[in-house]
């Protein structure tokens, strides 16, 4: 049995020709939204990646097969499965494959597959991070460690403010992960642009971001970078997030279920306002990731990915 990823023809060809490819995760599709909005976010992201001149590679595991470059029907399947799809981080891939299961990959899981496929650009809404109350629960997303050990640029709007964002920024520093602010000096708080901890550097052009990535890979060949883009139209929902985190804790929810549960509560408490921002973020980050991937390809430094 082989656990190798199956690439779509389009993605395989693009990678072979050194053309820009952007990976997209699917946990947000299955677990991140209610009512089919995860599917809309996924399809819009793909569209934006293409519009910016790159090839989207949506990643997931279908019936035990790791797939890179999902077709629409497969993305629809993951969306329809919802919570029935496994939430797959890097540690969960092996069991999901061997057991023939269907799984939606987190940022960390998607990055692990990017390393296998040779893709070096990924977009999402917000990465996982250090959870509030981590000293008691030790709940720290595996996304952070996977970013630290994967040669890739992860474009996001920071870590969700459902997390302890200053602690998340500290851990990223500990892990030597550059946190590049996209035209901002601070790490965005997902729904809101301001109030976060400082970025480690500011970049203002896709080519600059690509150049910093290349220079970083000369220093840390197998390490990742975060490129953090603030929301275009942020909203202030800090109080409500605190309330959502409290409710989830009181309900006794732990482990992998925490992030989806908090997201669902935030969606409810904000009367859906968080969802509109979330969808816009994901699509905007996909577009930016594509621009950076295009700039990388234009710099002609060759394949960026680990398999290249
Ligand atoms: N942020 C969102 N929606 C999501 C996630 C993050 O706005 O659905 C998902 C991502 O896939 C991320 C994962 O990788 O949550 C992190 O989960 P955990 O905290 O359990 O590591
Ligand atoms: Mn966790």
Coordinates of C-alpha atoms in Angstrom, one line a residue, residues 11-283:
X11 CA -1.6 20.3 -10.8
X12 CA 1.0 17.7 -11.8
X13 CA 1.6 19.5 -15.1
X14 CA 1.9 22.9 -13.5
X15 CA 4.4 21.6 -10.9
X16 CA 6.4 19.8 -13.6
X17 CA 6.6 23.0 -15.6
X18 CA 7.5 25.2 -12.6
X19 CA 4.2 27.2 -12.9
X20 CA 2.7 28.7 -9.7
X21 CA 0.4 26.4 -7.6
X22 CA -1.4 27.3 -4.4
X23 CA -2.6 24.7 -2.0
X24 CA -6.0 25.1 -0.2
X25 CA -7.0 23.3 2.9
X26 CA -10.4 21.6 3.4
X27 CA -11.1 21.6 7.2
X28 CA -12.6 25.0 6.7
X29 CA -14.9 23.4 4.1
X30 CA -16.1 20.5 6.2
X31 CA -15.8 21.9 9.7
X32 CA -15.5 25.7 9.5
X33 CA -18.9 26.9 8.4
X34 CA -22.5 25.9 8.5
X35 CA -25.0 25.6 5.7
X36 CA -22.9 25.0 2.6
X37 CA -20.9 28.2 3.1
X38 CA -17.7 26.2 3.3
X39 CA -18.2 25.0 -0.2
X40 CA -18.8 28.6 -1.4
X41 CA -15.5 29.7 0.3
X42 CA -13.6 26.9 -1.3
X43 CA -14.9 27.6 -4.8
X44 CA -14.4 31.3 -4.5
X45 CA -10.8 30.7 -3.3
X46 CA -10.1 28.5 -6.4
X47 CA -11.6 31.2 -8.6
X48 CA -9.4 33.9 -7.1
X49 CA -6.2 31.8 -7.4
X50 CA -6.9 31.3 -11.1
X51 CA -7.7 35.0 -11.6
X52 CA -4.3 35.8 -10.2
X53 CA -2.6 33.5 -12.6
X54 CA -1.9 30.4 -10.5
X55 CA -3.4 26.9 -10.3
X56 CA -5.4 26.0 -7.2
X57 CA -4.7 22.6 -5.5
X58 CA -7.4 21.9 -3.0
X59 CA -6.3 19.1 -0.7
X60 CA -8.2 16.3 1.0
X61 CA -8.4 12.6 1.6
X62 CA -11.2 10.7 -0.2
X63 CA -11.8 7.0 0.6
X64 CA -8.3 6.7 1.9
X65 CA -6.7 8.4 -1.1
X66 CA -4.7 11.6 -0.5
X67 CA -5.7 14.0 -3.3
X68 CA -4.1 17.2 -4.4
X69 CA -6.2 19.2 -6.8
X70 CA -9.7 18.1 -5.9
X71 CA -12.4 18.3 -8.6
X72 CA -15.6 20.1 -7.8
X73 CA -17.6 16.9 -7.0
X74 CA -15.0 15.9 -4.4
X75 CA -15.0 19.3 -2.8
X76 CA -18.8 19.0 -2.7
X77 CA -18.5 15.7 -1.0
X78 CA -16.3 17.1 1.7
X79 CA -18.7 20.0 2.2
X80 CA -21.7 17.6 2.4
X81 CA -19.9 15.3 4.8
X82 CA -19.5 18.2 7.3
X83 CA -18.5 16.9 10.7
X84 CA -18.6 13.3 9.4
X85 CA -15.4 14.0 7.5
X86 CA -12.4 13.3 9.7
X87 CA -10.5 16.4 10.7
X88 CA -7.0 15.5 9.5
X89 CA -3.8 17.0 10.8
X90 CA -0.4 15.5 9.9
X91 CA -0.7 12.8 12.6
X92 CA -4.1 11.7 11.3
X93 CA -3.1 11.2 7.6
X94 CA -1.7 7.6 8.0
X95 CA -4.8 6.2 9.8
X96 CA -7.1 8.0 7.4
X97 CA -5.4 6.4 4.4
X98 CA -5.0 2.9 5.8
X99 CA -8.6 2.8 7.0
X100 CA -10.0 4.1 3.7
X101 CA -11.6 7.1 5.4
X102 CA -12.5 10.5 4.1
X103 CA -10.9 13.4 5.7
X104 CA -10.7 17.2 5.5
X105 CA -7.1 18.4 6.0
X106 CA -6.2 21.2 8.4
X107 CA -3.5 23.7 7.6
X108 CA -1.0 21.4 9.3
X109 CA -2.3 18.3 7.4
X110 CA -2.3 20.2 4.1
X111 CA 1.2 21.4 4.7
X112 CA 2.4 17.8 5.3
X113 CA 0.9 16.8 2.0
X114 CA 2.4 19.9 0.3
X115 CA 5.8 18.7 1.3
X116 CA 5.1 15.3 -0.3
X117 CA 3.8 17.0 -3.5
X118 CA 6.3 19.8 -3.8
X119 CA 3.9 22.8 -3.3
X120 CA 5.3 25.8 -1.4
X121 CA 2.3 28.2 -1.2
X122 CA -0.8 27.7 0.9
X123 CA -3.8 29.9 1.7
X124 CA -6.3 29.8 4.5
X125 CA -8.4 32.0 6.6
X126 CA -6.7 31.8 10.0
X127 CA -4.2 29.3 11.2
X128 CA -4.6 27.3 14.4
X129 CA -2.5 28.5 17.4
X130 CA -2.1 28.6 21.1
X131 CA -5.6 28.3 22.7
X132 CA -6.7 30.5 25.5
X133 CA -6.1 28.7 28.8
X134 CA -3.3 26.7 27.2
X135 CA -1.4 26.5 30.5
X136 CA -4.1 24.2 31.8
X137 CA -5.1 22.3 28.7
X138 CA -1.8 22.4 26.7
X139 CA -4.1 22.9 23.6
X140 CA -1.7 24.2 21.0
X141 CA -2.5 23.6 17.3
X142 CA -0.3 21.3 15.4
X143 CA -0.5 23.9 12.6
X144 CA 2.3 25.9 14.3
X145 CA 4.8 23.0 14.4
X146 CA 4.0 22.0 10.9
X147 CA 4.5 25.5 9.6
X148 CA 7.9 25.5 11.4
X149 CA 9.0 22.3 9.6
X150 CA 7.6 22.8 6.1
X151 CA 9.2 24.8 3.3
X152 CA 6.2 26.9 2.4
X153 CA 4.6 30.3 2.6
X154 CA 1.3 30.2 4.5
X155 CA -1.0 33.2 3.7
X156 CA -3.6 33.8 6.4
X157 CA -5.2 36.6 8.4
X158 CA -3.2 35.7 11.5
X159 CA -4.5 33.3 14.1
X160 CA -8.2 33.6 15.0
X161 CA -8.8 35.7 18.0
X162 CA -10.6 32.7 19.5
X163 CA -6.9 31.9 20.4
X164 CA -4.3 33.5 22.7
X165 CA -2.8 35.5 19.9
X166 CA 0.2 37.0 21.8
X167 CA 1.1 33.5 23.0
X168 CA 0.8 32.2 19.4
X169 CA 3.1 35.0 18.2
X170 CA 5.6 34.1 20.9
X171 CA 5.6 30.4 19.9
X172 CA 6.1 31.3 16.2
X173 CA 9.2 33.3 17.3
X174 CA 10.4 30.3 19.3
X175 CA 10.0 28.1 16.2
X176 CA 11.9 30.6 14.0
X177 CA 8.9 31.2 11.8
X178 CA 9.0 34.6 10.1
X179 CA 5.7 36.5 10.5
X180 CA 5.5 38.9 7.6
X181 CA 2.8 41.5 7.8
X182 CA 1.2 42.3 4.5
X183 CA 1.3 46.1 4.5
X184 CA 0.8 46.0 8.3
X185 CA 3.1 46.1 11.3
X186 CA 1.0 43.8 13.4
X187 CA -0.4 40.3 13.2
X188 CA -4.0 40.6 12.2
X189 CA -6.6 39.2 14.6
X190 CA -8.5 37.5 11.8
X191 CA -11.8 39.4 12.0
X192 CA -10.1 42.6 13.0
X193 CA -7.1 44.2 11.5
X194 CA -5.6 45.8 14.5
X195 CA -4.7 45.1 18.1
X196 CA -2.4 42.1 17.5
X197 CA 1.2 41.6 18.4
X198 CA 4.0 42.9 16.1
X199 CA 4.9 41.1 12.9
X200 CA 8.6 40.3 12.5
X201 CA 8.8 42.3 9.2
X202 CA 6.5 44.2 6.9
X203 CA 6.3 43.4 3.1
X204 CA 4.4 45.5 0.6
X205 CA 4.8 43.6 -2.7
X206 CA 4.3 40.0 -3.8
X207 CA 7.8 40.0 -5.2
X208 CA 9.2 41.2 -1.9
X209 CA 7.4 38.4 0.0
X210 CA 8.7 35.8 -2.5
X211 CA 12.2 37.2 -2.1
X212 CA 12.1 37.0 1.7
X213 CA 10.8 33.5 1.4
X214 CA 13.7 32.5 -0.9
X215 CA 16.2 34.2 1.4
X216 CA 14.7 32.5 4.5
X217 CA 15.0 29.1 2.8
X218 CA 18.7 29.8 2.4
X219 CA 18.8 30.2 6.2
X220 CA 16.3 27.5 7.2
X221 CA 15.8 25.2 4.2
X222 CA 12.9 23.2 5.6
X223 CA 11.1 26.0 7.5
X224 CA 7.9 27.8 6.7
X225 CA 6.8 31.5 6.8
X226 CA 3.6 33.2 7.6
X227 CA 2.3 36.0 5.4
X228 CA -0.4 37.7 7.4
X229 CA -3.0 39.8 5.5
X230 CA -5.5 41.9 7.5
X231 CA -9.2 41.7 6.6
X232 CA -10.4 44.4 4.2
X233 CA -13.4 45.2 6.3
X234 CA -12.8 44.0 9.8
X235 CA -15.3 43.8 12.6
X236 CA -14.7 44.1 16.4
X237 CA -16.1 41.0 18.1
X238 CA -13.6 40.4 20.9
X239 CA -16.3 40.3 23.7
X240 CA -18.4 37.9 21.8
X241 CA -15.4 35.6 21.1
X242 CA -14.6 35.6 24.9
X243 CA -18.2 34.5 25.5
X244 CA -18.0 31.8 22.8
X245 CA -14.8 30.4 24.3
X246 CA -16.4 30.4 27.7
X247 CA -19.5 28.5 26.5
X248 CA -17.4 25.9 24.8
X249 CA -15.2 25.3 27.8
X250 CA -18.3 25.0 30.0
X251 CA -19.8 22.5 27.6
X252 CA -16.7 20.4 28.3
X253 CA -15.6 20.3 24.7
X254 CA -11.9 19.5 24.3
X255 CA -9.3 18.5 21.7
X256 CA -10.0 18.7 17.9
X257 CA -13.6 19.7 18.5
X258 CA -12.7 23.0 20.2
X259 CA -12.0 25.1 17.1
X260 CA -15.1 24.1 15.1
X261 CA -17.3 24.5 18.2
X262 CA -16.0 28.0 19.0
X263 CA -16.3 29.0 15.3
X264 CA -19.9 27.8 15.3
X265 CA -20.7 29.7 18.6
X266 CA -19.1 32.9 17.2
X267 CA -21.1 32.5 14.0
X268 CA -24.3 32.3 16.1
X269 CA -23.5 35.0 18.6
X270 CA -22.5 37.5 15.8
X271 CA -25.7 36.8 13.9
X272 CA -23.6 35.6 10.9
X273 CA -21.4 38.7 10.7
X274 CA -18.3 36.7 11.4
X275 CA -19.1 34.4 8.5
X276 CA -19.1 37.2 5.9
X277 CA -15.7 38.5 7.1
X278 CA -14.4 34.9 7.3
X279 CA -15.4 34.1 3.7
X280 CA -13.9 37.3 2.3
X281 CA -10.7 36.7 4.2
X282 CA -10.2 33.2 2.8
X283 CA -10.8 34.4 -0.8

